[in-house]
């Protein structure tokens, strides 16, 4: 299917409405009007850049409106996620020490825009990289002119498209690192999304590595 039948503007508005319904403005300490005003400059860029992309599927999204930890903490956004058709909230794995998550920054190759929100395009949960170590998946995706997702981007993915996280269809977030060999990942535990970590050199049959188009578009 081509992007000809895909209403990008309507999808952008849906993503904003989803965040509004999930109380993002309140968590950010702003009004609904202020939150809408903050992200609305990205609407034009979404329409321009995603017009030729295919509509969303369970494994792929044409674009994501990504809210960063600068606006709302990782833990707070994760608690608002759930598996498709479920209600149990997402949570952080206990193996993250207190204060550990803030150490996981986007790798320099991503050139993540500064600020509280930005757009990510052509997002894929990376099923083709299942049973490949994140180190190998990283090499493969860069050869395809793609780059990995960050923690913020992974949360945005399952927030807007809960079905993207499914049994044996979980994914690493190789775009966030903290200087050691740990790689954050989203998988399913106790019937809910869990943000944990795996080793950069270890493969898992149920875990792929999510990727996206390398260009991210920010508010400035």
PDB file of C-alpha atoms in Angstrom:
ATOM      1  CA  UNK A   1       0.000   0.000   0.000  1.00  0.00           C
ATOM      2  CA  UNK A   2       1.318   3.461  -0.835  1.00  0.00           C
ATOM      3  CA  UNK A   3       0.952   6.606   1.169  1.00  0.00           C
ATOM      4  CA  UNK A   4      -1.687   8.001  -1.244  1.00  0.00           C
ATOM      5  CA  UNK A   5      -4.577   6.898   1.012  1.00  0.00           C
ATOM      6  CA  UNK A   6      -2.852   7.973   4.212  1.00  0.00           C
ATOM      7  CA  UNK A   7      -3.997  11.228   5.827  1.00  0.00           C
ATOM      8  CA  UNK A   8      -0.804  12.406   7.525  1.00  0.00           C
ATOM      9  CA  UNK A   9      -2.381  15.522   9.051  1.00  0.00           C
ATOM     10  CA  UNK A  10      -5.137  13.455  10.630  1.00  0.00           C
ATOM     11  CA  UNK A  11      -2.547  11.042  12.031  1.00  0.00           C
ATOM     12  CA  UNK A  12      -0.556  13.915  13.542  1.00  0.00           C
ATOM     13  CA  UNK A  13      -3.720  15.261  15.154  1.00  0.00           C
ATOM     14  CA  UNK A  14      -4.534  11.775  16.474  1.00  0.00           C
ATOM     15  CA  UNK A  15      -1.116  11.476  18.084  1.00  0.00           C
ATOM     16  CA  UNK A  16      -1.501  14.860  19.755  1.00  0.00           C
ATOM     17  CA  UNK A  17      -4.978  13.918  20.972  1.00  0.00           C
ATOM     18  CA  UNK A  18      -3.639  10.639  22.355  1.00  0.00           C
ATOM     19  CA  UNK A  19      -1.088  12.512  24.441  1.00  0.00           C
ATOM     20  CA  UNK A  20      -3.739  14.957  25.599  1.00  0.00           C
ATOM     21  CA  UNK A  21      -6.015  12.089  26.659  1.00  0.00           C
ATOM     22  CA  UNK A  22      -3.114  10.535  28.572  1.00  0.00           C
ATOM     23  CA  UNK A  23      -2.638  13.753  30.606  1.00  0.00           C
ATOM     24  CA  UNK A  24       0.670  14.782  29.060  1.00  0.00           C
ATOM     25  CA  UNK A  25      -0.126  18.498  29.545  1.00  0.00           C
ATOM     26  CA  UNK A  26      -0.725  17.992  33.269  1.00  0.00           C
ATOM     27  CA  UNK A  27       2.457  15.941  33.654  1.00  0.00           C
ATOM     28  CA  UNK A  28       4.382  18.648  31.823  1.00  0.00           C
ATOM     29  CA  UNK A  29       2.921  21.328  34.062  1.00  0.00           C
ATOM     30  CA  UNK A  30       1.168  23.099  31.190  1.00  0.00           C
ATOM     31  CA  UNK A  31      -2.371  23.685  30.026  1.00  0.00           C
ATOM     32  CA  UNK A  32      -3.864  21.746  27.119  1.00  0.00           C
ATOM     33  CA  UNK A  33      -3.649  24.895  24.999  1.00  0.00           C
ATOM     34  CA  UNK A  34       0.030  25.420  25.842  1.00  0.00           C
ATOM     35  CA  UNK A  35       0.853  21.799  25.066  1.00  0.00           C
ATOM     36  CA  UNK A  36      -0.914  21.980  21.702  1.00  0.00           C
ATOM     37  CA  UNK A  37       0.861  25.222  20.893  1.00  0.00           C
ATOM     38  CA  UNK A  38       4.199  23.618  21.784  1.00  0.00           C
ATOM     39  CA  UNK A  39       3.913  20.673  19.367  1.00  0.00           C
ATOM     40  CA  UNK A  40       1.812  22.242  16.586  1.00  0.00           C
ATOM     41  CA  UNK A  41       4.838  23.635  14.657  1.00  0.00           C
ATOM     42  CA  UNK A  42       5.785  20.005  13.897  1.00  0.00           C
ATOM     43  CA  UNK A  43       2.520  19.333  12.033  1.00  0.00           C
ATOM     44  CA  UNK A  44       3.698  20.930   8.794  1.00  0.00           C
ATOM     45  CA  UNK A  45       6.956  18.961   8.827  1.00  0.00           C
ATOM     46  CA  UNK A  46       5.056  15.720   9.425  1.00  0.00           C
ATOM     47  CA  UNK A  47       2.785  16.374   6.439  1.00  0.00           C
ATOM     48  CA  UNK A  48       5.683  17.298   4.191  1.00  0.00           C
ATOM     49  CA  UNK A  49       7.974  14.406   5.083  1.00  0.00           C
ATOM     50  CA  UNK A  50       5.528  11.543   5.667  1.00  0.00           C
ATOM     51  CA  UNK A  51       3.243  12.093   2.687  1.00  0.00           C
ATOM     52  CA  UNK A  52       4.861   9.300   0.643  1.00  0.00           C
ATOM     53  CA  UNK A  53       5.208   6.828   3.506  1.00  0.00           C
ATOM     54  CA  UNK A  54       2.917   3.855   4.022  1.00  0.00           C
ATOM     55  CA  UNK A  55       0.144   3.940   6.655  1.00  0.00           C
ATOM     56  CA  UNK A  56       0.816   2.461  10.090  1.00  0.00           C
ATOM     57  CA  UNK A  57       0.942  -1.292  10.673  1.00  0.00           C
ATOM     58  CA  UNK A  58       1.574  -3.287  13.851  1.00  0.00           C
ATOM     59  CA  UNK A  59       5.294  -3.307  13.141  1.00  0.00           C
ATOM     60  CA  UNK A  60       5.871   0.036  11.477  1.00  0.00           C
ATOM     61  CA  UNK A  61       4.848   3.688  11.874  1.00  0.00           C
ATOM     62  CA  UNK A  62       5.279   6.425   9.266  1.00  0.00           C
ATOM     63  CA  UNK A  63       6.210   8.944  11.950  1.00  0.00           C
ATOM     64  CA  UNK A  64       6.126   9.535  15.687  1.00  0.00           C
ATOM     65  CA  UNK A  65       5.640  12.646  17.761  1.00  0.00           C
ATOM     66  CA  UNK A  66       8.333  12.098  20.386  1.00  0.00           C
ATOM     67  CA  UNK A  67       8.129  13.808  23.774  1.00  0.00           C
ATOM     68  CA  UNK A  68      11.463  13.835  25.584  1.00  0.00           C
ATOM     69  CA  UNK A  69      12.531  13.514  29.196  1.00  0.00           C
ATOM     70  CA  UNK A  70      13.154  17.268  29.129  1.00  0.00           C
ATOM     71  CA  UNK A  71       9.382  17.684  29.361  1.00  0.00           C
ATOM     72  CA  UNK A  72       8.213  14.518  31.189  1.00  0.00           C
ATOM     73  CA  UNK A  73      10.300  11.878  32.973  1.00  0.00           C
ATOM     74  CA  UNK A  74      10.728   8.436  31.444  1.00  0.00           C
ATOM     75  CA  UNK A  75       9.061   6.670  34.368  1.00  0.00           C
ATOM     76  CA  UNK A  76       5.951   8.863  34.181  1.00  0.00           C
ATOM     77  CA  UNK A  77       5.474   8.312  30.451  1.00  0.00           C
ATOM     78  CA  UNK A  78       6.119   4.593  30.736  1.00  0.00           C
ATOM     79  CA  UNK A  79       3.408   4.246  33.400  1.00  0.00           C
ATOM     80  CA  UNK A  80       0.869   5.504  30.868  1.00  0.00           C
ATOM     81  CA  UNK A  81       1.612   2.738  28.362  1.00  0.00           C
ATOM     82  CA  UNK A  82      -0.096  -0.645  28.177  1.00  0.00           C
ATOM     83  CA  UNK A  83      -0.218  -3.615  25.832  1.00  0.00           C
ATOM     84  CA  UNK A  84      -2.843  -3.550  23.087  1.00  0.00           C
ATOM     85  CA  UNK A  85      -6.233  -4.325  24.605  1.00  0.00           C
ATOM     86  CA  UNK A  86      -4.802  -4.374  28.155  1.00  0.00           C
ATOM     87  CA  UNK A  87      -4.769  -1.913  31.031  1.00  0.00           C
ATOM     88  CA  UNK A  88      -1.806  -2.883  33.213  1.00  0.00           C
ATOM     89  CA  UNK A  89       0.672   0.031  33.170  1.00  0.00           C
ATOM     90  CA  UNK A  90       4.238  -0.172  31.912  1.00  0.00           C
ATOM     91  CA  UNK A  91       7.094  -0.158  34.415  1.00  0.00           C
ATOM     92  CA  UNK A  92      10.861   0.073  34.772  1.00  0.00           C
ATOM     93  CA  UNK A  93      12.858  -3.086  35.490  1.00  0.00           C
ATOM     94  CA  UNK A  94      14.240  -3.299  39.023  1.00  0.00           C
ATOM     95  CA  UNK A  95      17.758  -3.835  37.661  1.00  0.00           C
ATOM     96  CA  UNK A  96      17.930  -0.140  36.806  1.00  0.00           C
ATOM     97  CA  UNK A  97      19.433   1.463  39.872  1.00  0.00           C
ATOM     98  CA  UNK A  98      17.826   4.603  41.244  1.00  0.00           C
ATOM     99  CA  UNK A  99      18.789   7.553  39.051  1.00  0.00           C
ATOM    100  CA  UNK A 100      20.247   5.218  36.408  1.00  0.00           C
ATOM    101  CA  UNK A 101      17.885   6.078  33.551  1.00  0.00           C
ATOM    102  CA  UNK A 102      19.054   9.673  33.240  1.00  0.00           C
ATOM    103  CA  UNK A 103      22.526   8.370  32.382  1.00  0.00           C
ATOM    104  CA  UNK A 104      21.256   6.802  29.153  1.00  0.00           C
ATOM    105  CA  UNK A 105      21.745   9.532  26.558  1.00  0.00           C
ATOM    106  CA  UNK A 106      21.157   9.395  22.788  1.00  0.00           C
ATOM    107  CA  UNK A 107      24.259   8.245  20.934  1.00  0.00           C
ATOM    108  CA  UNK A 108      25.944  11.010  18.970  1.00  0.00           C
ATOM    109  CA  UNK A 109      25.168   9.432  15.584  1.00  0.00           C
ATOM    110  CA  UNK A 110      21.467  10.196  16.036  1.00  0.00           C
ATOM    111  CA  UNK A 111      21.794  13.970  16.248  1.00  0.00           C
ATOM    112  CA  UNK A 112      18.621  14.102  18.325  1.00  0.00           C
ATOM    113  CA  UNK A 113      17.130  17.622  18.237  1.00  0.00           C
ATOM    114  CA  UNK A 114      17.336  19.637  21.418  1.00  0.00           C
ATOM    115  CA  UNK A 115      14.080  20.475  23.134  1.00  0.00           C
ATOM    116  CA  UNK A 116      10.980  18.844  24.523  1.00  0.00           C
ATOM    117  CA  UNK A 117       9.491  17.309  21.353  1.00  0.00           C
ATOM    118  CA  UNK A 118      10.457  16.293  17.827  1.00  0.00           C
ATOM    119  CA  UNK A 119       9.476  14.056  14.900  1.00  0.00           C
ATOM    120  CA  UNK A 120      10.870  10.637  14.010  1.00  0.00           C
ATOM    121  CA  UNK A 121      10.112   9.021  10.639  1.00  0.00           C
ATOM    122  CA  UNK A 122       9.695   5.533   9.156  1.00  0.00           C
ATOM    123  CA  UNK A 123       9.867   3.659  12.449  1.00  0.00           C
ATOM    124  CA  UNK A 124      10.192  -0.142  12.500  1.00  0.00           C
ATOM    125  CA  UNK A 125      10.290  -2.488  15.505  1.00  0.00           C
ATOM    126  CA  UNK A 126      13.104  -4.473  13.900  1.00  0.00           C
ATOM    127  CA  UNK A 127      11.770  -8.009  13.662  1.00  0.00           C
ATOM    128  CA  UNK A 128      14.456  -8.818  11.111  1.00  0.00           C
ATOM    129  CA  UNK A 129      17.036  -8.337  13.862  1.00  0.00           C
ATOM    130  CA  UNK A 130      15.557 -10.896  16.260  1.00  0.00           C
ATOM    131  CA  UNK A 131      18.164 -13.311  17.597  1.00  0.00           C
ATOM    132  CA  UNK A 132      20.909 -10.880  16.596  1.00  0.00           C
ATOM    133  CA  UNK A 133      23.009  -9.116  19.197  1.00  0.00           C
ATOM    134  CA  UNK A 134      22.369  -5.353  19.286  1.00  0.00           C
ATOM    135  CA  UNK A 135      25.966  -4.853  18.127  1.00  0.00           C
ATOM    136  CA  UNK A 136      25.251  -6.855  14.966  1.00  0.00           C
ATOM    137  CA  UNK A 137      21.847  -5.209  14.455  1.00  0.00           C
ATOM    138  CA  UNK A 138      23.483  -1.795  14.706  1.00  0.00           C
ATOM    139  CA  UNK A 139      25.861  -2.620  11.871  1.00  0.00           C
ATOM    140  CA  UNK A 140      23.033  -4.024   9.733  1.00  0.00           C
ATOM    141  CA  UNK A 141      20.686  -1.073  10.170  1.00  0.00           C
ATOM    142  CA  UNK A 142      23.371   1.513   9.487  1.00  0.00           C
ATOM    143  CA  UNK A 143      24.181  -0.357   6.269  1.00  0.00           C
ATOM    144  CA  UNK A 144      20.525   0.253   5.344  1.00  0.00           C
ATOM    145  CA  UNK A 145      20.919   3.989   6.106  1.00  0.00           C
ATOM    146  CA  UNK A 146      18.839   3.634   9.255  1.00  0.00           C
ATOM    147  CA  UNK A 147      19.598   4.330  12.911  1.00  0.00           C
ATOM    148  CA  UNK A 148      18.355   2.884  16.230  1.00  0.00           C
ATOM    149  CA  UNK A 149      15.684   4.255  18.531  1.00  0.00           C
ATOM    150  CA  UNK A 150      16.239   5.903  21.921  1.00  0.00           C
ATOM    151  CA  UNK A 151      14.309   5.273  25.126  1.00  0.00           C
ATOM    152  CA  UNK A 152      12.138   8.339  24.482  1.00  0.00           C
ATOM    153  CA  UNK A 153      11.401   7.107  20.968  1.00  0.00           C
ATOM    154  CA  UNK A 154      10.583   3.581  22.089  1.00  0.00           C
ATOM    155  CA  UNK A 155       8.096   4.919  24.629  1.00  0.00           C
ATOM    156  CA  UNK A 156       6.549   7.141  21.948  1.00  0.00           C
ATOM    157  CA  UNK A 157       6.225   4.086  19.682  1.00  0.00           C
ATOM    158  CA  UNK A 158       4.272   1.942  22.151  1.00  0.00           C
ATOM    159  CA  UNK A 159       2.295   4.952  23.389  1.00  0.00           C
ATOM    160  CA  UNK A 160       0.921   5.684  19.937  1.00  0.00           C
ATOM    161  CA  UNK A 161       0.936   2.091  18.646  1.00  0.00           C
ATOM    162  CA  UNK A 162       0.532  -0.335  21.581  1.00  0.00           C
ATOM    163  CA  UNK A 163       0.372  -3.343  19.225  1.00  0.00           C
ATOM    164  CA  UNK A 164       3.988  -2.664  18.219  1.00  0.00           C
ATOM    165  CA  UNK A 165       5.031  -4.449  21.420  1.00  0.00           C
ATOM    166  CA  UNK A 166       3.879  -8.064  21.224  1.00  0.00           C
ATOM    167  CA  UNK A 167       4.930 -11.543  22.274  1.00  0.00           C
ATOM    168  CA  UNK A 168       8.222 -12.446  20.548  1.00  0.00           C
ATOM    169  CA  UNK A 169       8.098  -9.025  18.877  1.00  0.00           C
ATOM    170  CA  UNK A 170       9.936  -6.951  21.468  1.00  0.00           C
ATOM    171  CA  UNK A 171      12.834  -4.617  20.712  1.00  0.00           C
ATOM    172  CA  UNK A 172      16.084  -3.108  21.899  1.00  0.00           C
ATOM    173  CA  UNK A 173      16.642   0.650  21.946  1.00  0.00           C
ATOM    174  CA  UNK A 174      20.277   0.795  20.878  1.00  0.00           C
ATOM    175  CA  UNK A 175      20.116   4.571  20.434  1.00  0.00           C
ATOM    176  CA  UNK A 176      20.360   5.164  24.201  1.00  0.00           C
ATOM    177  CA  UNK A 177      23.624   4.275  25.927  1.00  0.00           C
ATOM    178  CA  UNK A 178      25.400   5.215  29.142  1.00  0.00           C
ATOM    179  CA  UNK A 179      29.009   4.274  28.449  1.00  0.00           C
ATOM    180  CA  UNK A 180      28.864   0.604  29.409  1.00  0.00           C
ATOM    181  CA  UNK A 181      27.682  -2.533  27.575  1.00  0.00           C
ATOM    182  CA  UNK A 182      24.015  -2.256  28.566  1.00  0.00           C
ATOM    183  CA  UNK A 183      21.337  -1.608  25.947  1.00  0.00           C
ATOM    184  CA  UNK A 184      17.813  -0.560  27.001  1.00  0.00           C
ATOM    185  CA  UNK A 185      14.954  -2.642  25.638  1.00  0.00           C
ATOM    186  CA  UNK A 186      11.177  -2.851  25.796  1.00  0.00           C
ATOM    187  CA  UNK A 187       9.628  -6.250  26.370  1.00  0.00           C
ATOM    188  CA  UNK A 188       6.588  -7.813  28.035  1.00  0.00           C
ATOM    189  CA  UNK A 189       6.549  -8.849  31.692  1.00  0.00           C
ATOM    190  CA  UNK A 190       3.609  -9.578  33.976  1.00  0.00           C
ATOM    191  CA  UNK A 191       1.218  -8.610  31.186  1.00  0.00           C
ATOM    192  CA  UNK A 192       2.635  -5.100  30.741  1.00  0.00           C
ATOM    193  CA  UNK A 193       5.403  -3.236  28.910  1.00  0.00           C
ATOM    194  CA  UNK A 194       8.698  -3.292  30.779  1.00  0.00           C
ATOM    195  CA  UNK A 195      11.742  -1.134  30.168  1.00  0.00           C
ATOM    196  CA  UNK A 196      14.778  -3.253  30.957  1.00  0.00           C
ATOM    197  CA  UNK A 197      18.235  -3.746  29.539  1.00  0.00           C
ATOM    198  CA  UNK A 198      20.281  -6.440  27.799  1.00  0.00           C
ATOM    199  CA  UNK A 199      23.937  -6.735  26.861  1.00  0.00           C
ATOM    200  CA  UNK A 200      25.247  -5.171  23.648  1.00  0.00           C
ATOM    201  CA  UNK A 201      26.778  -8.469  22.530  1.00  0.00           C
ATOM    202  CA  UNK A 202      23.987 -10.873  23.517  1.00  0.00           C
ATOM    203  CA  UNK A 203      21.211 -12.064  21.140  1.00  0.00           C
ATOM    204  CA  UNK A 204      17.686 -13.058  22.171  1.00  0.00           C
ATOM    205  CA  UNK A 205      15.211 -14.936  19.988  1.00  0.00           C
ATOM    206  CA  UNK A 206      12.304 -12.713  21.103  1.00  0.00           C
ATOM    207  CA  UNK A 207      14.124  -9.396  20.903  1.00  0.00           C
ATOM    208  CA  UNK A 208      14.793  -7.347  17.773  1.00  0.00           C
ATOM    209  CA  UNK A 209      16.269  -3.850  17.504  1.00  0.00           C
ATOM    210  CA  UNK A 210      14.015  -0.955  16.496  1.00  0.00           C
ATOM    211  CA  UNK A 211      15.208   1.497  13.854  1.00  0.00           C
ATOM    212  CA  UNK A 212      14.086   4.571  11.936  1.00  0.00           C
ATOM    213  CA  UNK A 213      15.045   7.006   9.201  1.00  0.00           C
ATOM    214  CA  UNK A 214      18.170   8.853  10.350  1.00  0.00           C
ATOM    215  CA  UNK A 215      16.711  12.386  10.059  1.00  0.00           C
ATOM    216  CA  UNK A 216      14.861  13.743  13.084  1.00  0.00           C
ATOM    217  CA  UNK A 217      13.033  17.082  12.915  1.00  0.00           C
ATOM    218  CA  UNK A 218      12.886  19.337  15.948  1.00  0.00           C
ATOM    219  CA  UNK A 219      10.977  22.409  16.975  1.00  0.00           C
ATOM    220  CA  UNK A 220      13.689  24.865  16.002  1.00  0.00           C
TER     221      UNK A 220
END
